[in-house]
PDB file of C-alpha atoms in Angstrom:
ATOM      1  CA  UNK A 159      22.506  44.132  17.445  1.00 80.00           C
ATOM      2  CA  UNK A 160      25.328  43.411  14.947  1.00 88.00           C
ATOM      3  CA  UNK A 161      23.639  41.901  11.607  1.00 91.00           C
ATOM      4  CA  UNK A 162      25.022  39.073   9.480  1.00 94.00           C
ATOM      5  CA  UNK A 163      24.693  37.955   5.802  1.00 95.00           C
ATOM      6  CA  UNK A 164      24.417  33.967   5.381  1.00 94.00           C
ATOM      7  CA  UNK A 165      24.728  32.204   1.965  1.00 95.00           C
ATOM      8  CA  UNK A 166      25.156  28.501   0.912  1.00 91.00           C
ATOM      9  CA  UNK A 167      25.750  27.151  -2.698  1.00 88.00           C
ATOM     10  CA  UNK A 168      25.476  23.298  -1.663  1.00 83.00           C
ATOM     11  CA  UNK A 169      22.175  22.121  -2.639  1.00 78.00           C
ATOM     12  CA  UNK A 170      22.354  18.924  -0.482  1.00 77.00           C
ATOM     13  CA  UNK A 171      21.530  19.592   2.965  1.00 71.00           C
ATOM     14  CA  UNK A 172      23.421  16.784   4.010  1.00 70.00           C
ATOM     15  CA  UNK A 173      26.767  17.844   2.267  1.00 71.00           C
ATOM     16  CA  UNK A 174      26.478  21.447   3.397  1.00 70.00           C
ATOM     17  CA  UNK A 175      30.164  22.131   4.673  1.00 65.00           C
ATOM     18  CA  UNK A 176      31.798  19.255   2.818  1.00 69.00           C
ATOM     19  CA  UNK A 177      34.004  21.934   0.542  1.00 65.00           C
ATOM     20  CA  UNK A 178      35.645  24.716   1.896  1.00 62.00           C
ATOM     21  CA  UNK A 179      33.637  27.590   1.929  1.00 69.00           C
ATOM     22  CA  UNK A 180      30.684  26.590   0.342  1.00 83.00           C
ATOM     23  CA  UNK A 181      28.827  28.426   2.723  1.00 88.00           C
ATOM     24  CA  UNK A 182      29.749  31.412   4.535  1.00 92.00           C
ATOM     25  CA  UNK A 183      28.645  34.460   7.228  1.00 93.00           C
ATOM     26  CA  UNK A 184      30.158  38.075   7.039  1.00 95.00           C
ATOM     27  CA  UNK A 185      28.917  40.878   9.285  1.00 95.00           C
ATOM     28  CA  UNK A 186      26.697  43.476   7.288  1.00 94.00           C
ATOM     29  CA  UNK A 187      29.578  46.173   8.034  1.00 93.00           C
ATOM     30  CA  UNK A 188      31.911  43.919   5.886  1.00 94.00           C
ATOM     31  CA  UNK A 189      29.538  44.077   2.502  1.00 95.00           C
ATOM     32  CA  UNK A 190      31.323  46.647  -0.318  1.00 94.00           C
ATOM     33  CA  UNK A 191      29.162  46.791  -2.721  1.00 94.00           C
ATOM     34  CA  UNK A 192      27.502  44.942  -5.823  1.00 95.00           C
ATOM     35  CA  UNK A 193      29.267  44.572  -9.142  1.00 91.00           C
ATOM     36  CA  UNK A 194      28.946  42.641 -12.580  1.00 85.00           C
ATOM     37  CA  UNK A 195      32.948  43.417 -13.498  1.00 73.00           C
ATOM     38  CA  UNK A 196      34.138  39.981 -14.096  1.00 59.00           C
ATOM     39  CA  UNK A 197      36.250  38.315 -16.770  1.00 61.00           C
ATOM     40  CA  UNK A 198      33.098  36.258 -18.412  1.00 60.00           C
ATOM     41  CA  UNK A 199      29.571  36.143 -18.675  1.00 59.00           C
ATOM     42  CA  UNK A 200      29.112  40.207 -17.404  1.00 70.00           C
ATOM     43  CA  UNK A 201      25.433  39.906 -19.085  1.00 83.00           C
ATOM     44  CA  UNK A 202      24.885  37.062 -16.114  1.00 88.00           C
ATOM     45  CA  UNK A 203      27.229  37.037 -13.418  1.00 91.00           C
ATOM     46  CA  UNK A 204      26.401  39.557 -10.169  1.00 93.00           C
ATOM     47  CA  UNK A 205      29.441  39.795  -7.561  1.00 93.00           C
ATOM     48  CA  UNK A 206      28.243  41.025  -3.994  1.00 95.00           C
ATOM     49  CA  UNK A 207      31.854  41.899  -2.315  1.00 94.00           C
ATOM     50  CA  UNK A 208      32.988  41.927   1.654  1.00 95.00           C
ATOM     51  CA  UNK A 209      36.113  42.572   3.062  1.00 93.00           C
ATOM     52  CA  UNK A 210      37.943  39.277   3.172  1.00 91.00           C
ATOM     53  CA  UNK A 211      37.323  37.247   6.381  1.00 88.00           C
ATOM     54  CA  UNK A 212      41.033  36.058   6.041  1.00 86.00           C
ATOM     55  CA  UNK A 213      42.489  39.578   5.667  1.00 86.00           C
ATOM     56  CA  UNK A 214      40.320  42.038   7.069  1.00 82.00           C
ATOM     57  CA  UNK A 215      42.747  44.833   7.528  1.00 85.00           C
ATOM     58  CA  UNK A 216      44.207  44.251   3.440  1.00 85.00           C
ATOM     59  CA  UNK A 217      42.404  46.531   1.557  1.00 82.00           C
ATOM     60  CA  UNK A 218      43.133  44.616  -1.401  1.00 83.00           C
ATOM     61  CA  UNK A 219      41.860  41.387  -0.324  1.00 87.00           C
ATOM     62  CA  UNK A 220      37.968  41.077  -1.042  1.00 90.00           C
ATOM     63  CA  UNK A 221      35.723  37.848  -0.932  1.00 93.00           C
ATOM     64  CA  UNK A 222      32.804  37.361  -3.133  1.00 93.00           C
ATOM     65  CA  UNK A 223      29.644  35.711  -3.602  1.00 95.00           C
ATOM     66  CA  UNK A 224      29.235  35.351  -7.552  1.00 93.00           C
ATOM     67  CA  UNK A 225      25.318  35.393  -8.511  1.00 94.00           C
ATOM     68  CA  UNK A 226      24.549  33.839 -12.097  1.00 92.00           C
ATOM     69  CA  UNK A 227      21.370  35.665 -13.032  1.00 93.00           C
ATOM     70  CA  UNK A 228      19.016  35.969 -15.703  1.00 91.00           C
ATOM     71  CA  UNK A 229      20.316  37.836 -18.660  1.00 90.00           C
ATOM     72  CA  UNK A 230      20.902  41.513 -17.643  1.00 89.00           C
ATOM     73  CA  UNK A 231      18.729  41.422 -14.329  1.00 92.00           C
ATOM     74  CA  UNK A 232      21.483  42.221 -11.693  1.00 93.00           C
ATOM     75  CA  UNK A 233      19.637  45.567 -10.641  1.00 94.00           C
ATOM     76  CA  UNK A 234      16.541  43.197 -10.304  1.00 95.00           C
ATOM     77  CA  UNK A 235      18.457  41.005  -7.953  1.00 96.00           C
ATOM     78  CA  UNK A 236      20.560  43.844  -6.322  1.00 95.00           C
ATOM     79  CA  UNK A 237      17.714  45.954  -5.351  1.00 96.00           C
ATOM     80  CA  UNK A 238      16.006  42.356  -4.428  1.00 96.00           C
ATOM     81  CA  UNK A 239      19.014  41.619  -1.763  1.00 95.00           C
ATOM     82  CA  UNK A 240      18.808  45.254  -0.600  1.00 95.00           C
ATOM     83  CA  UNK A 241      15.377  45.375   0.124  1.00 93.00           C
ATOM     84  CA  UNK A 242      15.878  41.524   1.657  1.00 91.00           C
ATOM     85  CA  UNK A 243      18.619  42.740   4.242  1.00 90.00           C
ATOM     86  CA  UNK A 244      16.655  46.142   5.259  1.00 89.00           C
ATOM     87  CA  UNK A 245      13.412  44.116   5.633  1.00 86.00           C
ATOM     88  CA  UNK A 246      14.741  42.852   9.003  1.00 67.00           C
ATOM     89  CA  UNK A 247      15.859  45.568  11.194  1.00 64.00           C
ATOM     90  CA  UNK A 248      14.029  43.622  14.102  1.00 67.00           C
ATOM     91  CA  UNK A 249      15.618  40.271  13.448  1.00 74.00           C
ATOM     92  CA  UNK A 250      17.877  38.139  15.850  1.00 85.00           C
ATOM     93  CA  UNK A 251      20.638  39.492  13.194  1.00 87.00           C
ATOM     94  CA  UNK A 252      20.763  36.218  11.211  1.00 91.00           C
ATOM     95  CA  UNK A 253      19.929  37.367   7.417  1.00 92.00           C
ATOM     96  CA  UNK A 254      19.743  34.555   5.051  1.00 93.00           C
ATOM     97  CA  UNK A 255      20.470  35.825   1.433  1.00 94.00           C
ATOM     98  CA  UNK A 256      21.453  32.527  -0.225  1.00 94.00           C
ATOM     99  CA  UNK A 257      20.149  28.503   0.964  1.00 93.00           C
ATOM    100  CA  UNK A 258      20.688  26.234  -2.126  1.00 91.00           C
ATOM    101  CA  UNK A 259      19.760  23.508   0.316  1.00 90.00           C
ATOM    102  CA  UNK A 260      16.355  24.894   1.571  1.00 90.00           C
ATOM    103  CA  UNK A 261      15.731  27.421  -1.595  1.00 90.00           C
ATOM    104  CA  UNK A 262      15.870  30.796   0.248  1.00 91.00           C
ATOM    105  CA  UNK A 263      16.713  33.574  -1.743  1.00 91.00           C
ATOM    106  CA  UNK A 264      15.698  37.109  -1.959  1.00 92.00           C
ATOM    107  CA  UNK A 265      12.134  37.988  -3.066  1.00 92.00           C
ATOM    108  CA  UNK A 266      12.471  38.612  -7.105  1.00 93.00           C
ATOM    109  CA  UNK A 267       9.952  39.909  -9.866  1.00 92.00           C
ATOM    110  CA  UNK A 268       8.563  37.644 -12.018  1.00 94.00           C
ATOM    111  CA  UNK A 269      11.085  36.529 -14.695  1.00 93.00           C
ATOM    112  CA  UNK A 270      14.424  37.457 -12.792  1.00 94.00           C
ATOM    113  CA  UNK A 271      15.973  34.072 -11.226  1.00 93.00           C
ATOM    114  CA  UNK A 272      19.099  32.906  -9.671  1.00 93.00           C
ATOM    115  CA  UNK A 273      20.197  30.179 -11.677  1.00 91.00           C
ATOM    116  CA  UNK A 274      23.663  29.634  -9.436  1.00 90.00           C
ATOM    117  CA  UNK A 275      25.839  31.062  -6.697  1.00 91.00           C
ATOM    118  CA  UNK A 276      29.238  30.460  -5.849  1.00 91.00           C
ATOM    119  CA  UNK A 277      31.181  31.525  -2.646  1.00 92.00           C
ATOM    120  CA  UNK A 278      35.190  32.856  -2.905  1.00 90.00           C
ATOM    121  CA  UNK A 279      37.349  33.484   0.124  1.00 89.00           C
ATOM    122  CA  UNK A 280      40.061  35.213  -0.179  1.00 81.00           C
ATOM    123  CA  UNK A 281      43.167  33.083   1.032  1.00 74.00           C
ATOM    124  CA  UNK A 282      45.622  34.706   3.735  1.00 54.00           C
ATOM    125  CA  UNK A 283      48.867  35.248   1.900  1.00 52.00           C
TER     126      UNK A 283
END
C-alpha cells in the first residue's frame, strides 16, 4: 500500500482550503530529505522537501513544508517526523504529520515545539 504525508497550516477547521495550498498530500516516495538551509531564521526554521507535485519530472523544482521550531531543535523534530511516519507501516496509508486545525503533530520531547508551519508548491513554469 502506497503511503502518503498530510499537513495543514490553517488553524480554522472551517477555512481549511480557503488559500491555495494551505494544506497538502505527497506520496512518501516524493519526500527528499530534511534541511534548515534557508535565507533567515536557520536557528528556527526546518524545511522537509518533496519533489514538486506541479513538476514531478524537474529535478529542480522542489516543494516544501517550512517548520518554525524551537531554537536549534530540528534533529528533535526530524527524528520526531521519522519515527511518526515509520510508526505506521500497518496504516490505511494516510500519515498525518501536520493538523493546525485539530493539533496533530509528531510526538516531541519535552521542550521542543512547533511554533508554525507553512506549505510551498512549486508553480509549473
Amino acid at each position: 500500500m502506497k503511503r502518503y504525508l498530510i499537513f495543514n497550516e490553517q488553524a480554522t477547521a472551517a477555512s481549511v482550503g480557503d488559500a491555495a495550498h494551505d494544506t497538502a498530500c505527497w506520496p512518501l516516495d516524493r519526500f527528499l530529505g530534511f534541511t534548515n538551509l534557508t535565507a533567515h531564521a536557520t536557528n528556527q526554521d526546518l524545511d522537509m522537501l518533496f519533489r514538486s507535485l506541479s513538476e514531478p519530472d524537474n529535478p529542480a523544482a522542489a516543494d516544501m513544508v517550512r517548520f518554525r521550531v524551537t531554537d536549534n531543535k530540528q534533529m528533535d523534530v526530524m527524528k520526531a517526523i521519522v519515527r511518526q511516519i515509520n510508526g505506521h507501516p500497518n496504516s490505511d496509508g494516510a500519515i498525518v504529520v501536520y493538523d493546525a486545525a485539530t493539533g496533530v503533530k509528531p510526538d516531541l520531547p519535552a521542550g521542543v515545539e512547533i511554533e508554525a508551519m507553512a506549505i510551498t508548491v512549486q508553480d509549473a513554469s
